CSV table of C-alpha atoms in Angstrom, one decimal:
chain,number,residue,atom,x,y,z
A,1,ARG,CA,-60.1,16.6,19.7
A,2,GLY,CA,-62.2,19.5,20.9
A,3,PHE,CA,-62.3,22.6,23.0
A,4,ALA,CA,-63.1,22.0,26.7
A,5,ASP,CA,-61.7,23.1,30.0
A,6,GLY,CA,-61.9,21.0,33.2
A,7,SER,CA,-60.0,18.0,34.7
A,8,PHE,CA,-57.4,16.2,32.7
A,9,ASN,CA,-60.1,13.6,31.7
A,10,GLU,CA,-62.5,16.3,30.6
A,11,ALA,CA,-60.2,18.8,28.8
A,12,ALA,CA,-59.8,18.8,25.0
A,13,PHE,CA,-57.4,20.5,22.6
A,14,ASN,CA,-57.2,20.9,18.8
A,15,ASN,CA,-53.8,20.6,17.2
A,16,PRO,CA,-51.7,22.2,20.0
A,17,GLN,CA,-48.2,23.2,18.7
A,18,GLY,CA,-46.2,25.0,21.4
A,19,VAL,CA,-45.8,24.5,25.2
A,20,VAL,CA,-43.7,26.2,27.9
A,21,TYR,CA,-43.3,25.4,31.5
A,22,HIS,CA,-43.7,28.1,34.2
A,23,PRO,CA,-41.8,27.5,37.5
A,24,SER,CA,-45.0,27.9,39.4
A,25,GLY,CA,-46.1,24.5,38.2
A,26,ILE,CA,-48.0,25.6,35.2
A,27,VAL,CA,-47.7,24.5,31.6
A,28,TYR,CA,-49.0,27.0,29.0
A,29,VAL,CA,-50.1,25.6,25.6
A,30,ALA,CA,-50.6,27.2,22.2
A,31,ASP,CA,-53.8,25.5,21.2
A,32,THR,CA,-53.4,26.4,17.6
A,33,ASP,CA,-56.6,25.3,15.9
A,34,ASN,CA,-58.7,26.4,18.9
A,35,HIS,CA,-57.1,29.9,18.5
A,36,SER,CA,-56.5,30.0,22.3
A,37,ILE,CA,-53.9,29.8,25.0
A,38,ARG,CA,-54.5,27.1,27.6
A,39,LYS,CA,-53.2,26.7,31.1
A,40,ILE,CA,-52.4,23.2,32.6
A,41,ASP,CA,-52.1,23.2,36.4
A,42,LEU,CA,-50.0,20.3,37.3
A,43,GLN,CA,-51.0,20.6,41.0
A,44,ALA,CA,-54.7,20.8,40.5
A,45,ASN,CA,-54.8,18.5,37.4
A,46,THR,CA,-57.0,21.0,35.6
A,47,VAL,CA,-57.0,22.8,32.2
A,48,THR,CA,-58.3,26.4,31.8
A,49,THR,CA,-58.3,28.8,28.9
A,50,ILE,CA,-56.6,32.2,29.5
A,51,ALA,CA,-56.8,33.8,26.1
A,52,GLY,CA,-59.0,33.3,23.0
A,53,ASN,CA,-62.4,31.6,23.0
A,54,GLY,CA,-62.1,28.9,20.3
A,55,THR,CA,-63.0,31.1,17.4
A,56,GLN,CA,-60.4,32.7,15.0
A,57,GLY,CA,-59.8,36.4,15.6
A,58,TYR,CA,-58.6,39.1,13.2
A,59,ASP,CA,-57.8,41.9,15.6
A,60,LYS,CA,-54.1,42.9,15.0
A,61,GLU,CA,-53.8,45.2,18.0
A,62,GLY,CA,-55.3,43.5,21.1
A,63,GLY,CA,-55.4,45.0,24.5
A,64,LEU,CA,-58.3,43.2,26.1
A,65,LEU,CA,-58.0,41.0,29.2
A,66,TRP,CA,-57.7,37.3,29.2
A,67,VAL,CA,-60.4,35.4,27.2
A,68,ASN,CA,-62.1,38.6,26.1
A,69,GLN,CA,-59.3,38.9,23.5
A,70,VAL,CA,-59.7,36.7,20.5
A,71,ILE,CA,-56.5,35.5,18.8
A,72,SER,CA,-55.5,33.6,15.7
A,73,SER,CA,-53.4,30.4,15.3
A,74,PRO,CA,-50.8,30.7,18.1
A,75,TRP,CA,-47.9,28.5,17.3
A,76,ASP,CA,-45.2,28.8,19.9
A,77,LEU,CA,-44.7,30.2,23.4
A,78,CYS,CA,-41.9,31.4,25.7
A,79,LEU,CA,-41.6,33.3,29.0
A,80,GLY,CA,-39.9,36.6,29.8
A,81,ARG,CA,-40.1,39.4,32.3
A,82,SER,CA,-41.3,43.0,32.1
A,83,LEU,CA,-38.8,45.9,32.7
A,84,ASP,CA,-39.8,46.2,36.3
A,85,VAL,CA,-39.4,42.5,37.3
A,86,SER,CA,-36.0,41.3,38.6
A,87,CYS,CA,-34.2,38.3,37.1
A,88,GLU,CA,-34.8,36.4,40.4
A,89,ALA,CA,-38.6,36.7,40.1
A,90,HIS,CA,-40.9,34.4,38.1
A,91,PRO,CA,-41.4,35.4,34.5
A,92,ASN,CA,-44.6,37.5,34.1
A,93,ILE,CA,-44.9,37.8,30.3
A,94,LEU,CA,-46.0,34.9,28.1
A,95,PHE,CA,-44.8,35.7,24.5
A,96,ILE,CA,-46.7,34.2,21.6
A,97,ALA,CA,-45.6,33.5,18.0
A,98,MET,CA,-49.0,34.4,16.5
A,99,ALA,CA,-48.6,32.7,13.2
A,100,GLY,CA,-52.2,33.4,12.0
A,101,LEU,CA,-51.7,37.2,12.3
A,102,HIS,CA,-47.9,37.3,11.4
A,103,GLN,CA,-47.2,39.0,14.7
A,104,ILE,CA,-45.6,38.5,18.1
A,105,TRP,CA,-48.0,38.9,21.0
A,106,GLY,CA,-47.8,38.9,24.8
A,107,ILE,CA,-49.9,38.0,27.8
A,108,PHE,CA,-49.1,39.9,31.0
A,109,LEU,CA,-49.5,37.2,33.7
A,110,SER,CA,-49.0,40.0,36.2
A,111,SER,CA,-48.9,43.7,35.6
A,112,GLY,CA,-45.6,45.1,34.2
A,113,LEU,CA,-43.8,47.8,32.3
A,114,PHE,CA,-42.9,47.3,28.7
A,115,PHE,CA,-41.8,49.7,25.9
A,116,LYS,CA,-41.7,53.4,26.7
A,117,LYS,CA,-42.3,52.4,30.3
A,118,GLN,CA,-46.0,51.8,29.6
A,119,ARG,CA,-47.7,49.7,32.3
A,120,TYR,CA,-50.0,46.9,31.2
A,121,PRO,CA,-52.4,45.4,33.8
A,122,GLU,CA,-52.6,41.8,34.6
A,123,GLY,CA,-54.3,39.7,32.0
A,124,THR,CA,-53.6,42.1,29.1
A,125,VAL,CA,-53.3,40.2,25.8
A,126,ILE,CA,-51.7,42.5,23.2
A,127,ALA,CA,-49.7,42.7,20.0
A,128,LEU,CA,-46.0,43.6,20.7
A,129,ALA,CA,-44.4,43.4,17.3
A,130,GLY,CA,-45.5,43.0,13.7
A,131,SER,CA,-47.9,45.0,11.5
A,132,GLY,CA,-49.9,42.0,10.6
A,133,LEU,CA,-48.7,42.2,6.9
A,134,GLU,CA,-47.0,39.0,5.7
A,135,GLU,CA,-43.5,40.4,5.1
A,136,ASN,CA,-39.9,40.1,6.1
A,137,ARG,CA,-39.5,43.7,7.2
A,138,ASN,CA,-37.0,44.8,9.8
A,139,THR,CA,-37.3,48.2,11.5
A,140,SER,CA,-36.7,50.1,14.8
A,141,TYR,CA,-40.5,50.4,15.2
A,142,PRO,CA,-41.8,47.1,16.4
A,143,LEU,CA,-45.4,47.4,15.2
A,144,ARG,CA,-44.2,48.4,11.7
A,145,ALA,CA,-42.0,45.3,11.4
A,146,GLY,CA,-43.3,42.5,9.2
A,147,PHE,CA,-43.3,38.7,9.9
A,148,ALA,CA,-44.4,35.8,7.8
A,149,GLN,CA,-45.9,33.0,9.9
A,150,PRO,CA,-43.6,33.2,12.9
A,151,SER,CA,-43.5,29.6,14.2
A,152,GLY,CA,-40.8,29.4,16.9
A,153,ILE,CA,-39.5,31.7,19.6
A,154,ASP,CA,-37.0,31.7,22.4
A,155,ILE,CA,-35.4,34.3,24.7
A,156,TRP,CA,-31.8,35.1,25.3
A,157,ASN,CA,-31.0,37.3,28.3
A,158,SER,CA,-28.0,39.0,26.7
A,159,PRO,CA,-25.7,41.4,28.5
A,160,GLY,CA,-27.4,44.2,26.7
A,161,GLY,CA,-30.9,43.1,27.7
A,162,PRO,CA,-33.3,40.3,26.7
A,163,ILE,CA,-33.7,39.4,23.0
A,164,LEU,CA,-36.5,37.3,21.5
A,165,PHE,CA,-35.3,35.1,18.6
A,166,ILE,CA,-37.9,34.1,16.0
A,167,ALA,CA,-38.0,31.4,13.4
A,168,ASP,CA,-40.0,33.2,10.7
A,169,SER,CA,-41.1,30.2,8.7
A,170,GLU,CA,-42.6,31.7,5.5
A,171,SER,CA,-39.7,34.1,5.0
A,172,SER,CA,-37.2,31.3,5.8
A,173,SER,CA,-35.3,33.6,8.1
A,174,ILE,CA,-34.2,34.0,11.7
A,175,ARG,CA,-35.1,37.3,13.3
A,176,GLN,CA,-34.5,39.1,16.6
A,177,PHE,CA,-36.7,41.3,18.5
A,178,SER,CA,-35.2,43.5,21.2
A,179,LEU,CA,-37.3,43.6,24.4
A,180,ILE,CA,-35.5,46.8,25.5
A,181,ASP,CA,-35.9,49.1,22.5
A,182,GLY,CA,-38.3,47.2,20.3
A,183,SER,CA,-36.2,47.0,17.2
A,184,VAL,CA,-36.6,44.0,14.9
A,185,LYS,CA,-33.5,42.9,13.0
A,186,LYS,CA,-32.3,40.1,10.7
A,187,VAL,CA,-30.1,37.4,12.2
A,188,ALA,CA,-29.7,35.2,9.1
A,189,GLY,CA,-31.6,34.0,6.0
A,190,GLY,CA,-34.4,35.6,4.0
A,191,SER,CA,-34.4,38.2,1.3
A,192,VAL,CA,-33.2,41.9,1.4
A,193,ASN,CA,-36.5,42.7,-0.2
A,194,PRO,CA,-39.1,42.7,2.6
A,195,THR,CA,-41.9,41.6,0.3
A,196,ASP,CA,-40.0,38.7,-1.2
A,197,LEU,CA,-40.8,35.5,0.7
A,198,PHE,CA,-39.3,33.1,-1.8
A,199,VAL,CA,-35.6,33.3,-1.0
A,200,PHE,CA,-34.8,30.0,0.7
A,201,GLY,CA,-32.2,27.2,0.4
A,202,ASP,CA,-29.8,25.2,2.4
A,203,GLU,CA,-26.5,27.0,2.9
A,204,ASP,CA,-24.2,27.5,5.9
A,205,GLY,CA,-22.2,30.7,6.2
A,206,ASP,CA,-22.4,34.2,7.7
A,207,SER,CA,-25.6,36.2,8.3
A,208,HIS,CA,-25.8,37.3,4.6
A,209,SER,CA,-25.1,34.0,2.9
A,210,ALA,CA,-26.8,31.5,5.2
A,211,LYS,CA,-30.2,30.1,3.9
A,212,PHE,CA,-32.9,28.1,5.5
A,213,GLN,CA,-36.2,26.5,4.3
A,214,HIS,CA,-39.3,26.9,6.5
A,215,PRO,CA,-37.6,26.8,9.9
A,216,LEU,CA,-40.1,26.0,12.7
A,217,GLY,CA,-38.2,26.2,15.9
A,218,VAL,CA,-35.4,28.1,17.7
A,219,ALA,CA,-33.6,27.3,21.0
A,220,VAL,CA,-31.0,29.6,22.7
A,221,ALA,CA,-28.1,28.1,24.6
A,222,GLU,CA,-25.4,30.4,26.0
A,223,GLY,CA,-26.2,33.0,23.3
A,224,ASN,CA,-25.9,30.6,20.4
A,225,ILE,CA,-29.1,29.8,18.4
A,226,PHE,CA,-30.1,26.3,17.4
A,227,VAL,CA,-32.6,26.2,14.6
A,228,ALA,CA,-35.0,23.4,13.5
A,229,ASP,CA,-34.6,23.9,9.8
A,230,SER,CA,-37.6,21.8,9.0
A,231,TYR,CA,-37.8,21.5,5.2
A,232,ASN,CA,-34.0,21.0,5.0
A,233,HIS,CA,-34.3,18.2,7.6
A,234,LYS,CA,-31.5,19.7,9.7
A,235,VAL,CA,-30.6,21.4,12.9
A,236,LYS,CA,-28.3,24.4,12.4
A,237,LEU,CA,-26.2,26.3,14.9
A,238,LEU,CA,-25.9,30.1,14.6
A,239,ARG,CA,-22.8,31.2,16.5
A,240,ARG,CA,-22.6,34.9,17.4
A,241,THR,CA,-19.4,36.4,15.9
A,242,ASP,CA,-20.0,40.0,16.8
A,243,LYS,CA,-22.9,42.3,17.6
A,244,LYS,CA,-24.4,42.1,14.1
A,245,ASN,CA,-23.3,38.8,12.6
A,246,TYR,CA,-23.8,35.1,13.1
A,247,GLN,CA,-22.0,32.1,11.5
A,248,THR,CA,-24.3,29.2,10.6
A,249,GLU,CA,-23.3,25.6,10.5
A,250,THR,CA,-25.2,22.4,10.2
A,251,VAL,CA,-24.8,20.2,13.3
A,252,ILE,CA,-27.4,17.5,12.7
A,253,GLY,CA,-28.8,16.0,9.4
A,254,ASP,CA,-27.6,15.9,5.9
A,255,GLY,CA,-30.8,16.8,4.2
A,256,CYS,CA,-32.2,13.2,3.9
A,257,LYS,CA,-35.8,13.3,4.7
A,258,ILE,CA,-36.6,10.0,6.5
A,259,GLU,CA,-34.3,8.2,8.9
A,260,GLN,CA,-35.6,4.8,7.8
A,261,ILE,CA,-34.2,5.3,4.2
A,262,PHE,CA,-30.7,5.5,5.6
A,263,PRO,CA,-30.8,4.3,9.2
A,264,ASP,CA,-28.4,6.8,10.7
A,265,LEU,CA,-29.3,8.5,13.9
A,266,PHE,CA,-28.2,11.9,12.6
A,267,GLN,CA,-30.8,11.9,9.8
A,268,LEU,CA,-33.8,14.0,10.6
A,269,GLY,CA,-37.3,14.1,9.1
A,270,GLU,CA,-38.8,17.7,9.1
A,271,PRO,CA,-37.9,18.5,12.7
A,272,GLY,CA,-40.7,20.6,14.0
A,273,GLY,CA,-39.7,21.7,17.5
A,274,ILE,CA,-36.5,22.4,19.5
A,275,CYS,CA,-35.7,23.5,23.0
A,276,SER,CA,-32.7,23.7,25.4
A,277,SER,CA,-32.3,22.1,28.8
A,278,GLN,CA,-32.3,24.3,31.9
A,279,ASN,CA,-28.5,24.1,32.2
A,280,GLY,CA,-27.9,24.9,28.5
A,281,ASN,CA,-25.9,21.7,27.9
A,282,THR,CA,-28.5,19.8,25.9
A,283,ILE,CA,-30.9,20.4,23.0
A,284,TYR,CA,-34.1,18.4,22.6
A,285,ILE,CA,-35.5,17.9,19.1
A,286,ALA,CA,-39.0,16.9,18.0
A,287,ASP,CA,-38.0,14.8,15.0
A,288,THR,CA,-41.5,14.9,13.5
A,289,ASN,CA,-41.4,12.4,10.6
A,290,ASN,CA,-39.3,10.0,12.5
A,291,PHE,CA,-41.8,10.0,15.4
A,292,CYS,CA,-39.3,10.5,18.1
A,293,ILE,CA,-37.6,13.0,20.4
A,294,LYS,CA,-33.8,13.3,20.2
A,295,GLU,CA,-31.3,14.6,22.7
A,296,TYR,CA,-28.2,16.4,21.5
A,297,ASN,CA,-25.3,17.0,23.8
A,298,ILE,CA,-23.7,20.3,22.8
A,299,GLU,CA,-20.3,19.9,24.3
A,300,GLN,CA,-19.8,16.2,23.2
A,301,ARG,CA,-21.7,16.7,19.9
A,302,THR,CA,-23.5,13.4,20.5
A,303,LEU,CA,-27.1,12.5,19.6
A,304,LYS,CA,-29.4,9.9,21.0
A,305,LYS,CA,-33.1,9.0,21.0
A,306,ILE,CA,-35.1,9.4,24.2
A,307,ASP,CA,-36.9,6.3,25.2
A,308,LEU,CA,-40.4,7.7,25.9
A,309,LYS,CA,-42.5,5.6,28.2
A,310,PHE,CA,-46.2,6.3,28.3
A,311,SER,CA,-47.1,3.9,31.0
A,312,CYS,CA,-49.9,5.9,32.5
A,313,GLU,CA,-52.6,8.4,31.7
A,314,ALA,CA,-53.1,11.7,33.6
A,315,ASN,CA,-55.4,10.2,36.2
A,316,ASP,CA,-54.0,6.6,36.2
A,317,PHE,CA,-51.1,5.3,38.1
A,318,CYS,CA,-47.7,4.3,36.9
A,319,ASP,CA,-46.3,0.9,37.9
A,320,SER,CA,-48.0,0.7,41.3
A,321,LYS,CA,-51.2,-0.4,42.4
A,322,GLU,CA,-49.5,-1.9,45.4
A,323,ARG,CA,-51.5,-3.8,48.1
A,324,ILE,CA,-50.5,-4.1,51.8
A,325,LYS,CA,-52.3,-6.2,54.4
A,326,VAL,CA,-52.0,-5.2,58.1
A,327,ASN,CA,-53.5,-7.0,61.1
A,328,LEU,CA,-54.8,-4.9,64.0
A,329,PRO,CA,-56.5,-5.6,67.3
A,330,PRO,CA,-60.3,-5.4,67.4
A,331,CYS,CA,-60.5,-2.0,69.1
A,332,ASN,CA,-59.7,1.6,68.5
A,333,ILE,CA,-56.0,2.0,67.8
A,334,ARG,CA,-53.6,4.6,66.5
A,335,VAL,CA,-51.5,3.7,63.4
A,336,ASN,CA,-48.4,5.8,62.7
A,337,MET,CA,-47.8,5.5,59.0
A,338,MET,CA,-44.3,6.6,57.9
A,339,ALA,CA,-44.1,7.2,54.1
A,340,LYS,CA,-40.5,6.8,53.0
A,341,LEU,CA,-39.5,8.0,49.6
A,342,ASN,CA,-37.0,5.9,47.7
A,343,MET,CA,-35.5,8.4,45.2
A,344,PRO,CA,-33.7,7.1,42.1
A,345,ASN,CA,-30.0,8.1,41.9
A,346,GLY,CA,-29.3,11.3,40.1
A,347,PHE,CA,-32.8,12.8,40.8
A,348,HIS,CA,-34.1,15.6,42.9
A,349,PHE,CA,-37.4,17.2,43.6
A,350,THR,CA,-38.6,19.7,40.9
A,351,PRO,CA,-38.0,23.2,42.4
A,352,GLU,CA,-41.2,24.9,43.6
A,353,MET,CA,-43.4,21.9,43.0
A,354,ASP,CA,-45.3,20.4,45.9
A,355,GLN,CA,-44.9,16.6,46.5
A,356,LYS,CA,-48.3,15.5,47.7
A,357,TYR,CA,-50.3,12.6,49.2
A,358,SER,CA,-54.0,12.1,49.7
A,359,LEU,CA,-56.0,9.5,51.7
A,360,ASN,CA,-59.3,7.9,50.9
A,361,PHE,CA,-61.0,5.6,53.4
A,362,GLU,CA,-63.4,2.7,53.3
A,363,GLY,CA,-64.5,1.6,56.7
A,364,GLU,CA,-63.9,2.7,60.3
A,365,ILE,CA,-60.7,4.8,59.6
A,366,CYS,CA,-60.3,8.5,60.4
A,367,SER,CA,-57.5,11.0,60.1
A,368,SER,CA,-57.1,14.7,60.9
A,369,ASN,CA,-55.4,15.2,57.5
A,370,SER,CA,-56.8,13.7,54.3
A,371,GLU,CA,-54.0,15.2,52.2
A,372,GLY,CA,-50.7,16.9,52.7
A,373,SER,CA,-47.1,17.4,51.5
A,374,LEU,CA,-44.6,14.6,51.1
A,375,GLY,CA,-40.9,14.8,52.1
A,376,TYR,CA,-38.3,12.1,52.2
A,377,GLU,CA,-39.9,10.8,55.4
A,378,THR,CA,-43.5,11.8,56.2
A,379,LYS,CA,-45.5,10.8,59.3
A,380,ILE,CA,-49.2,10.2,58.6
A,381,PRO,CA,-51.1,9.2,61.7
A,382,ILE,CA,-54.6,7.6,61.5
A,383,GLU,CA,-57.1,6.1,63.8
A,384,VAL,CA,-58.7,2.7,63.1
A,385,ASN,CA,-61.6,1.2,65.0
A,386,LEU,CA,-62.6,-2.3,64.0
A,387,SER,CA,-64.5,-5.2,65.5
A,388,HIS,CA,-63.4,-8.8,65.3
A,389,GLU,CA,-62.7,-9.9,61.7
A,390,GLN,CA,-63.9,-6.6,60.4
A,391,ARG,CA,-62.0,-5.0,57.5
A,392,ALA,CA,-61.2,-1.5,56.4
A,393,GLU,CA,-59.2,-0.1,53.5
A,394,LEU,CA,-57.1,3.0,53.0
A,395,LYS,CA,-56.0,4.2,49.6
A,396,LEU,CA,-52.8,6.3,49.7
A,397,THR,CA,-52.2,8.3,46.6
A,398,THR,CA,-48.8,10.0,46.0
A,399,LYS,CA,-47.8,12.4,43.3
A,400,LEU,CA,-44.1,13.3,42.9
A,401,PHE,CA,-42.4,15.8,40.6
A,402,LEU,CA,-38.8,14.9,40.0
A,403,CYS,CA,-36.0,16.1,37.8
A,404,SER,CA,-32.8,14.4,36.6
A,405,GLU,CA,-29.4,16.0,36.8
A,406,GLU,CA,-29.6,16.6,33.0
A,407,GLY,CA,-32.7,18.7,33.6
A,408,THR,CA,-35.4,16.3,32.4
A,409,CYS,CA,-38.5,16.3,34.7
A,410,TYR,CA,-41.2,13.7,35.3
A,411,MET,CA,-44.4,13.2,37.3
A,412,ASP,CA,-44.7,9.9,39.2
A,413,LYS,CA,-48.1,9.0,40.6
A,414,LYS,CA,-48.8,5.9,42.7
A,415,LEU,CA,-51.7,4.2,44.4
A,416,ILE,CA,-51.0,2.1,47.5
A,417,ASN,CA,-54.0,0.1,48.9
A,418,ILE,CA,-53.7,-0.7,52.6
A,419,GLU,CA,-56.1,-3.3,54.0
A,420,PHE,CA,-56.6,-3.4,57.8
A,421,VAL,CA,-58.1,-6.6,59.3
A,422,ALA,CA,-59.0,-7.0,63.0
A,423,LYS,CA,-57.5,-10.1,64.4
A,424,GLU,CA,-57.1,-11.3,68.0
A,425,GLY,CA,-53.6,-11.3,69.3
A,426,GLU,CA,-51.0,-9.3,71.2
A,427,TYR,CA,-50.3,-5.8,69.9
A,428,PRO,CA,-48.4,-2.7,71.1
A,429,SER,CA,-50.5,0.3,72.2
A,430,GLU,CA,-49.8,2.0,68.8
A,431,ILE,CA,-48.9,0.4,65.5
A,432,ASP,CA,-45.9,1.7,63.5
A,433,LEU,CA,-46.3,1.1,59.7
A,434,ASP,CA,-43.5,2.0,57.3
A,435,ILE,CA,-44.5,2.4,53.7
A,436,GLU,CA,-41.8,2.6,51.0
A,437,ILE,CA,-42.7,4.8,48.0
A,438,LYS,CA,-40.5,3.8,45.0
A,439,ALA,CA,-40.3,6.6,42.4
A,440,SER,CA,-40.0,5.1,39.0
A,441,PHE,CA,-40.4,6.2,35.3
């Protein structure tokens, strides 16, 4: 625990709550108790701070760039686009559920237009909705709206334009924030009195009768909203019935707190996070007090635990410290290494992520490329110059980013040690060396 940027081994966080993956190979983190937003670069293996400086801020307007802007207890994150960015382009706004200030903020990862066609420069960190008063107030004017510890956010790109859905935990309500006109409206739950934060319960029904208790997460799938109704120990589904109304139904949990009391998979214990898969078919649930992640298939209405395997640390190697021994003639010779990827069935490369290799040498080995990109078959030529019985070692490190058909993605990092030994004998003019790289999780 701490507050430090640097390599994966050097970086430190303090009670991080929300994360979101950007297709450029970046993971953004709401580092809650450091009052900052952090950037994890999966290619460079580094962590940097992009907003906040580790101290709690009380500014309810913002507008400064990057780390010059102090913030307060960010809780959740999601990505969206400014009005001048096409749907095909990468998201350029990082939305923040700023629980400590009872507001919704944004970071412009690149410059863009927002409300009233106002342009914000790259790096702007600014309040987008919420007055900062702890309320449950809905209004057409975003900065006059009131939230009460917003804790979960997700975006639906509706036919009428993008909508940010908000799990407003202290008002026990689900809210929506139009990213086109700025209006903030009730979806379900909460009181009709904007200053009354004590209307909560556990009821299914329409937008007026449904009740929640301290919801912490929302996930949108095909326009429907899944809610982690934390203190009710449930996941609820809000189906859109018309432009103004939603019907709420419980899909997971019956209110029992801990699964171990009644060992039923569908029992939840204060679920604290929820998200949907890229294809919208699956919901993932952080079942907090049962210490597990669960996977819910929306169409089949089935639930299962995900078997998490933490077999390696960020800078260690999963499964493979493989060693290969190769005999060579006692002279200068070219070795044509061919790295062949053995991909598990049902997996593909993560889009827009580079598959990489790097080489480290000990002894008389040289190569024109000490690092490069990996494909299914990659030729890596090297030169080795050894005397009789002399040895040299090459360390081949590979880092792969793969996704399953269900949309779950993994990083697989391996180390292969290749020892070259000079021995007398008959050899071809060049040595061909095939190396199989077995991706595994």
